[in-house]
Short mmCIF file of C-alpha atoms in Angstrom, two decimals:
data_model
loop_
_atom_site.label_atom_id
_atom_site.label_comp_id
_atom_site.label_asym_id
_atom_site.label_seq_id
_atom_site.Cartn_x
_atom_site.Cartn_y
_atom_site.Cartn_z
CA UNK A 236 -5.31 -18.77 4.30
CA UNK A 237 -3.68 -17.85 7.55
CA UNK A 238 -0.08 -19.38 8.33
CA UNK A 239 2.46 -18.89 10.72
CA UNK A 240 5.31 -16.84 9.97
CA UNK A 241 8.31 -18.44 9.44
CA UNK A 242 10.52 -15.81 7.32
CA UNK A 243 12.87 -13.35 8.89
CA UNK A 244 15.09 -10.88 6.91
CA UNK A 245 16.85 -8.13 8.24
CA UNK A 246 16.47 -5.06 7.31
CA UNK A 247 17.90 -4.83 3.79
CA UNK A 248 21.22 -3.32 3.13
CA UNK A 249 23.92 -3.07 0.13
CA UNK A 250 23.72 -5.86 -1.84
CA UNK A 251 26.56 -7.95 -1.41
CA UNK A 252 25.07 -8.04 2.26
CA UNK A 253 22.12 -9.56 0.88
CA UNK A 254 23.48 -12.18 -0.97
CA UNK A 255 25.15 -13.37 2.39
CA UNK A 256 21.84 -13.09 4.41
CA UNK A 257 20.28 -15.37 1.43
CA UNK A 258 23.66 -17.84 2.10
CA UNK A 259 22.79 -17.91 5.59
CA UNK A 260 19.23 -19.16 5.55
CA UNK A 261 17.01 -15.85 4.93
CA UNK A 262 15.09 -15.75 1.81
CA UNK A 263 17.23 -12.91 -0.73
CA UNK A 264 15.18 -10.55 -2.67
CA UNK A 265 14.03 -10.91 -6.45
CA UNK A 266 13.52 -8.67 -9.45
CA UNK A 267 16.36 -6.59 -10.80
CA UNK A 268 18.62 -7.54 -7.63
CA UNK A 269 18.72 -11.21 -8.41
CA UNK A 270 19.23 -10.19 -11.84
CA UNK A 271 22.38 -8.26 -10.88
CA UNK A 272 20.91 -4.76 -12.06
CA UNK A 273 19.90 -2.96 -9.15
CA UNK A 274 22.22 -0.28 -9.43
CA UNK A 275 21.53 0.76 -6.03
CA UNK A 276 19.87 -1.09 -2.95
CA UNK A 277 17.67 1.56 -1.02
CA UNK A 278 15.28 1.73 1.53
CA UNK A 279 13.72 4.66 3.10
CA UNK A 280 12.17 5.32 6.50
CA UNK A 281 10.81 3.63 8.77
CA UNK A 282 8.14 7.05 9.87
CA UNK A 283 7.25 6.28 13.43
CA UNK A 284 5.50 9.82 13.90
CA UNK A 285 7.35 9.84 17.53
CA UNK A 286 7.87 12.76 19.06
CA UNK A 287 5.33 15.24 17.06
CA UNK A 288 2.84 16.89 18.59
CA UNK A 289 -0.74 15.59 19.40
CA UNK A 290 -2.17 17.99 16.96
CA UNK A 291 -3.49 17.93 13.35
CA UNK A 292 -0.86 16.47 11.23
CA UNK A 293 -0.40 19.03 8.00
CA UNK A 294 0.37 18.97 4.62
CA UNK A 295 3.37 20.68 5.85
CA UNK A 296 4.40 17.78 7.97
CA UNK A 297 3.77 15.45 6.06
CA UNK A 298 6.17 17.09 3.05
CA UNK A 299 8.39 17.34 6.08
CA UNK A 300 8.17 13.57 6.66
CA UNK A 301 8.40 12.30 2.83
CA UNK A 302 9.46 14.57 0.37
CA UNK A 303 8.01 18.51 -0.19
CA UNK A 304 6.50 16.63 -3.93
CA UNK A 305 4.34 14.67 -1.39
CA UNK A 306 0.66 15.44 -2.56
CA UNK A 307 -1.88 16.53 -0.55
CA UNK A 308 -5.65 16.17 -0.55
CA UNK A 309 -7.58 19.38 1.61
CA UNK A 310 -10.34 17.18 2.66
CA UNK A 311 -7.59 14.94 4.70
CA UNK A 312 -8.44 14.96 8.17
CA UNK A 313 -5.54 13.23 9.77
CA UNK A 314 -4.16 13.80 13.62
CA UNK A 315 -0.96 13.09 15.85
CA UNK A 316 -2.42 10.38 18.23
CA UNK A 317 -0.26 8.53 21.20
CA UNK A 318 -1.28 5.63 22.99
CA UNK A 319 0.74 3.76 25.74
CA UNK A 320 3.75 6.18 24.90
CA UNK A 321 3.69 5.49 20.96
CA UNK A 322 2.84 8.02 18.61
CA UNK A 323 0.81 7.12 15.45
CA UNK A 324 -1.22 9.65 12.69
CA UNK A 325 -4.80 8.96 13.67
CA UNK A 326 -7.26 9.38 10.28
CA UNK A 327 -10.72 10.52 11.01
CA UNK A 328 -13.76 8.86 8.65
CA UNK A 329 -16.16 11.83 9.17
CA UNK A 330 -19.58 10.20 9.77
CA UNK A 331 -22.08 9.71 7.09
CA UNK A 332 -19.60 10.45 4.85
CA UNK A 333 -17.86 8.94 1.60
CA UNK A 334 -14.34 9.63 0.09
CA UNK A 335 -13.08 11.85 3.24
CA UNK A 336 -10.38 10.46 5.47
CA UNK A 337 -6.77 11.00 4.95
CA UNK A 338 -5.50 10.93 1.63
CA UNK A 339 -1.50 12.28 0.07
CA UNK A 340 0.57 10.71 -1.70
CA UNK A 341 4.24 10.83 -1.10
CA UNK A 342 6.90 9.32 -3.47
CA UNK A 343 8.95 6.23 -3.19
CA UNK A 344 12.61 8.00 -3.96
CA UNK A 345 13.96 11.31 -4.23
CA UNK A 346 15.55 10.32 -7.05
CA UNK A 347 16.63 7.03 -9.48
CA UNK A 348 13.36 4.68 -10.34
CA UNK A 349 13.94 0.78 -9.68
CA UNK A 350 11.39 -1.56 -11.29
CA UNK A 351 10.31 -3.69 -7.97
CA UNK A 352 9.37 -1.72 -4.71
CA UNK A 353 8.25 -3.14 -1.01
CA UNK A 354 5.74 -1.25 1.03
CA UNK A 355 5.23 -1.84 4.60
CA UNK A 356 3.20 -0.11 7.21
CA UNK A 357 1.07 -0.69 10.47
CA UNK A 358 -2.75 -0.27 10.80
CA UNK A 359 -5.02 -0.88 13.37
CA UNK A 360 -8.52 -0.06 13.81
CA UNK A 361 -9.90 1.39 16.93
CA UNK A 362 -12.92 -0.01 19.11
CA UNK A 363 -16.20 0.73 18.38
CA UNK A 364 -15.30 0.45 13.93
CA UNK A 365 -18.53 -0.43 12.41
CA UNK A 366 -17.46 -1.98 9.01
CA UNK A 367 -21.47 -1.40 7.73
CA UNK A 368 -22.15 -2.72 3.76
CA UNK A 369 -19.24 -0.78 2.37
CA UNK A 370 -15.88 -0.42 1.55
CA UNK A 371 -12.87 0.99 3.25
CA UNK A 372 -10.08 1.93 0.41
CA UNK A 373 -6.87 1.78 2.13
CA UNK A 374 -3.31 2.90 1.08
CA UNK A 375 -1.15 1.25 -1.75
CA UNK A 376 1.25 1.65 -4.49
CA UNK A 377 1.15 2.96 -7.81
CA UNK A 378 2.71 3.71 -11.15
CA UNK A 379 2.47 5.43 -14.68
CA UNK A 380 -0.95 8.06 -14.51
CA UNK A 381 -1.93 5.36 -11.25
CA UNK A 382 -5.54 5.23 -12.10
CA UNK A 383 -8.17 4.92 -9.48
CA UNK A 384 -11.54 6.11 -8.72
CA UNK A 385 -13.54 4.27 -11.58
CA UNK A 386 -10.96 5.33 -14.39
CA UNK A 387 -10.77 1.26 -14.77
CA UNK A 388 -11.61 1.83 -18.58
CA UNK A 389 -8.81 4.41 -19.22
CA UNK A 390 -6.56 2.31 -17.58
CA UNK A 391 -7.67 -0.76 -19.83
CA UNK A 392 -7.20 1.24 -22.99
CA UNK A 393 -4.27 3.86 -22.13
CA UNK A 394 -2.06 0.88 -20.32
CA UNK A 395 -0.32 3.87 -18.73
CA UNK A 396 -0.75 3.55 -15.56
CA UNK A 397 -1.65 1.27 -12.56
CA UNK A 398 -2.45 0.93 -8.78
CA UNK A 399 -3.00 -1.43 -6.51
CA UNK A 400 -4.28 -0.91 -2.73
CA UNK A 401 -5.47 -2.83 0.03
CA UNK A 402 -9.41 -2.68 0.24
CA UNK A 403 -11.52 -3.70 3.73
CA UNK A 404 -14.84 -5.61 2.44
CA UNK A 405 -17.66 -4.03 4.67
CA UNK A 406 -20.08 -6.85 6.15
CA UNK A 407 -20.77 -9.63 6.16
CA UNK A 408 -17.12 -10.86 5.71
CA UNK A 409 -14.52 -7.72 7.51
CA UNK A 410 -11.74 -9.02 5.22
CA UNK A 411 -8.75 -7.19 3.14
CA UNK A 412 -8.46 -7.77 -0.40
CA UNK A 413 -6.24 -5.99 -3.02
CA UNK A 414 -7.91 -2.98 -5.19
CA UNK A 415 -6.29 -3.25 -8.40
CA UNK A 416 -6.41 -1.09 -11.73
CA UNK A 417 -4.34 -1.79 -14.46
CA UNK A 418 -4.03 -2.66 -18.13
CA UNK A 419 -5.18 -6.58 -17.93
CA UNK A 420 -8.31 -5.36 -15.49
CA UNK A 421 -10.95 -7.14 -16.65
CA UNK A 422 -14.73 -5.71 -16.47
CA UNK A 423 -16.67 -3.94 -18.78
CA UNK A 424 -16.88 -0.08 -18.45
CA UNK A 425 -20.76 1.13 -17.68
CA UNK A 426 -20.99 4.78 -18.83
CA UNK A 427 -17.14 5.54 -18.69
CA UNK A 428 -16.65 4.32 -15.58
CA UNK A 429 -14.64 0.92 -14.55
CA UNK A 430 -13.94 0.41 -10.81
CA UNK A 431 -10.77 -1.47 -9.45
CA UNK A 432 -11.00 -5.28 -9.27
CA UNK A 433 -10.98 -6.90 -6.02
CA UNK A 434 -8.10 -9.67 -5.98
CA UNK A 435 -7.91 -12.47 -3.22
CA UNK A 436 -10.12 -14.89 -1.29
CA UNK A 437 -10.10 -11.91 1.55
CA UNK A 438 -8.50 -11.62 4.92
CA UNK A 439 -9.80 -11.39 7.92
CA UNK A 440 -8.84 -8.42 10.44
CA UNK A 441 -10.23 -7.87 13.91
CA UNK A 442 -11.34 -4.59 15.73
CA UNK A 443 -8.62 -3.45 18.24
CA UNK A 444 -5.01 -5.49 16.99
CA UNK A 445 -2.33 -4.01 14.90
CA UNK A 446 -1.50 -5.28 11.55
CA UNK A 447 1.52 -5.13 8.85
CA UNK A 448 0.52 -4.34 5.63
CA UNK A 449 2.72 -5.10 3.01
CA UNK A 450 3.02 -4.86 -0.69
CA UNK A 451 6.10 -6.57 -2.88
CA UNK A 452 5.58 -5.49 -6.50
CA UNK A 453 7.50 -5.92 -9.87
CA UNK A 454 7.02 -4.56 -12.92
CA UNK A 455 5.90 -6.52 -16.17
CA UNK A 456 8.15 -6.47 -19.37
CA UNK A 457 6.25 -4.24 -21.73
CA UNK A 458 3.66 -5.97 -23.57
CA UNK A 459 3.97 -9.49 -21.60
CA UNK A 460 2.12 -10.59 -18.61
CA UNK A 461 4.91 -11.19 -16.20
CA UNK A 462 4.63 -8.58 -13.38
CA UNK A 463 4.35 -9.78 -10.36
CA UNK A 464 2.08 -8.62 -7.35
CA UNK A 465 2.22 -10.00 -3.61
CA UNK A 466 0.07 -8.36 -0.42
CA UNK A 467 0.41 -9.92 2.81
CA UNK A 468 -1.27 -8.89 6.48
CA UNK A 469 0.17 -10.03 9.38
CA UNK A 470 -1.10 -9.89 12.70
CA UNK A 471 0.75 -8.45 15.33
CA UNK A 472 -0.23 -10.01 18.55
CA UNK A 473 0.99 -13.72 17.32
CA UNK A 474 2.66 -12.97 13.87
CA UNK A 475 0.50 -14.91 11.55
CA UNK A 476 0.50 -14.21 8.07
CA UNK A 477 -2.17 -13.99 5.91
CA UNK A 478 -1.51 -13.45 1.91
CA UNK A 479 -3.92 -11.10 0.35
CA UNK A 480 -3.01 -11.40 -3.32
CA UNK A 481 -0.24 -13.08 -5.22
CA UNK A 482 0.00 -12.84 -8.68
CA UNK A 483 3.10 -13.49 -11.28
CA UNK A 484 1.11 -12.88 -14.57
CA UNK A 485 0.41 -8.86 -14.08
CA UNK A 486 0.34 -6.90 -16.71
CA UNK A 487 0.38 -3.76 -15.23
CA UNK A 488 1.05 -1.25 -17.63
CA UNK A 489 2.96 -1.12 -21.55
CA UNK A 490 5.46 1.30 -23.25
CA UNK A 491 2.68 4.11 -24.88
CA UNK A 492 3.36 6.91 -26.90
CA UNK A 493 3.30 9.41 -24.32
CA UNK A 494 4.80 6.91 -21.39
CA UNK A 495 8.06 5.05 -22.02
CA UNK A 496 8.13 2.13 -20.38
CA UNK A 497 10.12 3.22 -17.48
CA UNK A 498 7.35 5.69 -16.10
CA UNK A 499 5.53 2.67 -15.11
CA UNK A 500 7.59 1.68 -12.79
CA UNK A 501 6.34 2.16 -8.93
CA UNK A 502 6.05 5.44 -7.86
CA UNK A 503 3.91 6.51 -5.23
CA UNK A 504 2.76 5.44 -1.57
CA UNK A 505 -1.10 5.99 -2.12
CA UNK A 506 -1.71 7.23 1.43
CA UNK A 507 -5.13 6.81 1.46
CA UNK A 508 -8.23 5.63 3.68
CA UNK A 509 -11.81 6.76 2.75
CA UNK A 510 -15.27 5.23 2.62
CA UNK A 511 -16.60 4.18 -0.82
CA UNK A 512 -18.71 1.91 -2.80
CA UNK A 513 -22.44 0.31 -2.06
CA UNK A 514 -23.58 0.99 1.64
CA UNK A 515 -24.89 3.75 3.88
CA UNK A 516 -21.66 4.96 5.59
CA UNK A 517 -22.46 4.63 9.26
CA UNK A 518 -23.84 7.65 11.41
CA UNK A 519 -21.21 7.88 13.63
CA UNK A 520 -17.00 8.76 13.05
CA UNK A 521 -14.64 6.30 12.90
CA UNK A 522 -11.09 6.25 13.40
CA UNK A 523 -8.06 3.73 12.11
CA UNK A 524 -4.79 4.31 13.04
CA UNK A 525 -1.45 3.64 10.95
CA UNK A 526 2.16 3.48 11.91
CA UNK A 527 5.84 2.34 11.12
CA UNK A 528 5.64 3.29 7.67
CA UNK A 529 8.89 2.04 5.48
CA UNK A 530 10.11 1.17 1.87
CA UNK A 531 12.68 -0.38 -0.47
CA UNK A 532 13.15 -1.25 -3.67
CA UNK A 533 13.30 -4.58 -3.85
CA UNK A 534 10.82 -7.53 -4.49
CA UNK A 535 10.12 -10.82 -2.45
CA UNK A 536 8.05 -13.70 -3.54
CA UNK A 537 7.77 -14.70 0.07
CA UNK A 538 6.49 -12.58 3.06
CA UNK A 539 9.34 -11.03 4.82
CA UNK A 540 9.48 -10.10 8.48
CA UNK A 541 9.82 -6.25 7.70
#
């Protein structure tokens, strides 16, 4: 359901600043912070890409940008774009094509691990997008061994590891909806394989506007089914909010074994955007762009006006 916008929040800072912005009228973050354990209150970026050059954007930038642990997948076509004097990375869906696009994967700190994490970045897709009968997979957040690509039943049995990533339905509906794998994914596994759950009632998005993604996650006590999970997309051009998933009963992932707890905290920013599922990727490329990309490690119930 689409609603106007009403939150603002500055951009976080110590926390004894955030406890007056809460004072004051602004919503104050959850999770460890209104707990009193965050040890530290973080946030890292914003990436605006300005300034690079209109070129392809490598796996050397992009280490560059977020971190030299910042994976990198060799099939990533991904450019320096600029439009109206802004700069943006420009990802390339090859036509006729399936699982090529852009796709690394930088980490959320560069050192320390926090238990809730906000993700926030700008996407827009560019005119002539043909959505056809298939998915887009679009970037997320993970944690633990951050399953994905049909290892649904390994993520059901191992409970080591979880993702969750915003997902464009192809037609008839052109709407975002949270791709999820995780311990408590339900589905049956069909010859090993388990694909992500689709969360939501969907969201629509139009050809040709910007949108903020966002992602507010917090981890579940081990064992118990109180993680919580909230997506949002808001549109740019008149700052309405829609809210793609919202969830307090995750369980994402468990103390294992071979994974203490702590492992499954949020980790990564799963940079990717690739074709996939049921459908005959259209005959023609395709190109999204994406933008203002920035984190923290904190958790809000409510969207904020990052």
């Amino acid at each position: 359901m689409m609603t106007r916008s009403s939150t603002s929040l500055a951009t976080p800072r110590l926390a004894v600043l955030l406890t007056l912005v809460g004072a004051c009228g602004g919503p104050a973050p959850e999770g460890e912070e209104e707990l009193g354990m965050l040890s530290q209150a973080l946030t890292r970026g914003p990436w605006t890409f300005e300034g690079k050059p209109l070129d392809a954007y490598t796996q050397a930038e992009a280490q560059a940008d977020f971190g030299a642990s910042t994976g990198w997948d060799a099939t990533s076509q991904i450019t320096v774009g600029s439009s109206g004097g802004n700069e943006y990375l420009r990802v390339k869906l090859p036509a006729s094509t399936e699982n090529d696009g852009g796709k690394f994967y930088p980490p959320l700190w560069t050192s320390g691990e926090y238990a809730t994490a906000t993700l926030r970045w700008k996407m827009y897709l560019e005119p002539g997008w043909d959505f056809y009968s298939g998915d887009l997979k679009m970037a997320g957040v993970s944690g633990g061994k951050g399953y994905t690509g049909g290892a649904g039943d390994e993520a059901q049995a191992n409970c080591d590891g979880w993702s969750s990533r915003f997902v464009l339905g192809g037609n008839p509906n052109n709407k975002l909806y949270a791709y999820y794998y995780g311990c408590d994914m339900t589905g049956t596994p069909s010859g090993g394989i388990l694909y992500g759950n689709k969360l939501g009632t969907g969201c629509a998005v139009t050809v040709g506007e910007w949108y903020t993604l966002i992602i507010s996650v917090q981890a579940n006590t081990s064992g118990q089914a109180n993680g919580k999970l909230r997506m949002w997309a808001r549109r740019e051009s008149d700052g309405t909010v829609c809210t793609v998933a919202s969830s307090d009963t995750r369980r994402f992932a468990n103390d294992t074994a071979t994974y203490t707890w702590h492992e499954n905290y949020p980790r990564k920013w799963n940079a990717e955007w690739f074709r996939g599922g049921a459908g005959t990727p259209p005959a023609e490329d395709h190109f999204l762009r994406v933008d203002d990309v920035l984190w923290n490690n904190y958790f809000y119930s409510t969207a904020p006006s990052l």
